[in-house]
Amino acid sequence: MPQLTDVSTRINDETTLDALRDLFRVQRLASRTVPTLTIKQRAESLKTIRALILENGEEIKKSICNDFGNRSTAETEMLEMIPVLNAIRHTRRNLGAWMRPEARPVDLAFQPGRAWIRYEPLGVIGIIAPWNYPLLLSLSPLVDAIAAGNRVMIKPSELTPCFSELLHKLISSHFDTTEVTVITGGPSIAREFARLPFDHLIFTGSTSIGREVMKAAAENLTPVTLELGGKSPAIVCADYSLEKAARSIAFGKFLNAGQTCIAPDYVLVPSDLCREFAEEVIKRAQRAYPTIQDNPDYSTIINERHRARLLDALAEAKAGGATLLTTKSELQQAAIAPTVVLGAPAGCSLLQDEIFGPVLPIVSYGTLEEAFDFINERPKALALYCFSNDKITQNRVLERVSSGGVTINGTLLHIAQDGLPFGGVGASGMGAYHGRDGFRRFSHMRSVYKVGMLNVFEQLGPPWGTLAKRVASVLKRR
């Protein structure tokens, strides 16, 4: 593709915001003047992203680890790199079928004729990525946007400066400015980024910031996909093994030290099983993380502000009479040990706000209806986890509780399915992407109708006469 500009893609808070706007104008011009990218061009771009990850894997893992203080390199590989590689493989295998025009039926009144849908690029897509999974949540939507033939601008989080700089370097060395660009910088750059008149903007992050992003996008009528979060519940039903449920929930909760948007936020457990379940979760966490501080497999909290927030929430719950169980009595330094909370006061922050850390409140219930009521009193969550072997119970949970996505008898795994859309509902977000659904999210479904050899409808009038009345009478009786 021809180089349209020499504008640098490296932007920081010391540069003028005019450079950011110039970059956008360059991509917008390319999207309006260069013909739609062919399947071969899109496949080559996807191949480039794959090579970028495979050839720089160690540097990627190291940069993310540095940003966290400590981040398990195995988790970066398994939870970020491999899912993006899987998404690329899935997309390349299916892209031809996704791009194919889709025939639609034509009503008898408009025969002879043809109708179909063309999937066309929207234009320029903006991606605002969070800090907790910086590679996955930058490149996963990038894969879908490129598959749909778009130009893309990415704004990674200022809380992961090492990775953001690396991503900028890798993208700028593999892609032309008119194709993909990475914008680094702080909150002022992010705010201006959200105000650009993108053809679509996807944001992953907190609900509060999501509101601000949506307000900024509304100024330009920019459509948005918001992947937020909320208090994702897990329900352990009486018929399910406590040991198996504890294993799955401990796995999903304590990966990345709980800094996962779809991690179980709290667990509803039958009242007579709460203590036993709590001890089983701690046992599983202890087995996974025998030490906490300086353990290469256990992530630290991203910064002091989030660490203080979590410690304050634990102190509040304890002061209100809650019982805290933890894997280690080590001093809570950069890493906070896996902690289970029993009997947290109803109004405390652990039960009101998204936790986003390795702290798991357990809430007792007497009947499933009580559990449903507890969940439904809160905004709709991004994820729901149900543990039951009974299909009737599983369906009952699905019917009574709304959420963005669901994993039954496990945690997190619905996000790893390339054939399923990923997204929130209500306060946990709007819109969904991944695979075919991501391709469609970033495409315009353009309707086309082609008149046949005879345009019957036009033959009816005006002036509207007897024939038109007879045809109308027939059509109304169908």
Phi, psi and omega in degrees: 000138183294145176283121183264345183201161175250013181299132180289146176268002179270113182232135175223182187292345180275342180273164179283153177289347177299325180296321177298314180295325177297318178299318178297315181299324179296314179292321180296318178299317180298320182291335182266340187250334181269133181305158179307134182296138180284167177298326179295317179295319179294318179297322178295320178295320178295321177297323179295318178297319179300313180296321179303318181287312185294323184278345184234024185301314182295319179293323178297312181297320181293318182295318179292320177300318180296321181294324181278339192097308165209129175221126180307121178293330177294322178292320177299319180291312186283325187260348181236302186294309183295317176301322178292318178298319177297319179297321178296314180298314180299317182292316181297325180290330189248357189299320180301317179292321180294323184283342185297133176305144185249115181292142177235152183291152178244128181296152182305324183295342183245015175277152354282146180180171179229147177224140178204167178250132171254132176266110186241150178299145175286321181140258181247124181253132174259135179238118173254111188258152180268181183269340192286325173227074193294326179285307183302315188272001166265314189270334178297310175293332176298317179302314181293320181293320178292320177303325180277358174090020186266165166268152188221137171241131183243131173244098176284169184287144175288348178280352176236067186296323180296312180293320182300317178295320179295316179299318177303313182298315183291316181293316183292336179272349181247339184231147172290151179305327182286347184261299180219138177217149180246131181250116176261163180142177185267199185301324181295322176293319180297319179296317180292323177303314181294338181275351180294145182280063178298161172279341172195144180231128176244129181235134173239125181167204185284158179296321182296316178289327177301322177298318180293321178297318181294322176298316180296318181293328183297334179300329180250011186054034178284123176292145185234149164245122181246119175251104190254248183182244182105189185265087182288118185269156168238136178246120174261116182271157188296336184277353188261148180298124178297322181298314180292319179296317180296320180298312182293318183289320176297320178300309184289331184280319192262354169301138181054030180052038176076005182271060185226130186296333180253015175297147173302124183272324175205162184235132173263123186228143175308138191303327182278358183243002188299310183297316180298319180294317180301315180295325179291321177297315179297321178299317180294319179294320179298321179293321181285324185229080183296334171232162182246298180292133178064023175270117183296344181267355184240124186282149173271167177285141192302323178202174185294326180298314180290324178297314180297322179300316181292317180295322177296320180294320177295318180295321179297315180296318180295319178296333179273006175103004181287154174258129181251127173247133182221161183283331185219146175263018178299157174300135180283096181262230182295328177259141175253128184294149173307129186224134176249137184242123177252135175071034177296137179300145186302325184267003185285161186296331179298332180256359181249322186249154175297133188280310178054052179189177186278047182236126186236103173286142175246127183246130182274152173217153178267312178233161178299326178300322177296319178297316179299317181297319180299315181292315187287348173288345183253162177300154180298136186264167180286329182220155176223138179235126181238130179243103179199144176267354184266120183297325179296317178295317178303312180294325179297318178297315180297324181285328187267338186236124178266146176198169179296312179213171185219139163239129178261128179061038176183181177226151172072338197288343178294333181288339183274358183270110182294341179274358181247141174289151175240127179180171181257183179213140181063231183291345180269002173138182176212142182083162180213155177217186185109127173058223181301323180291327175290319175303316180288325179301321184259020176242156169262121177277092187273123182276134178228130174236130180246122180291139178282194184297332181232126178264088186299319185300319181291336181288345184282341180147185002279164000291141182282120184242204183298318182299318180297320179296319180294316179297316180300320179297319179294315182294326179289334183274350184293000000 
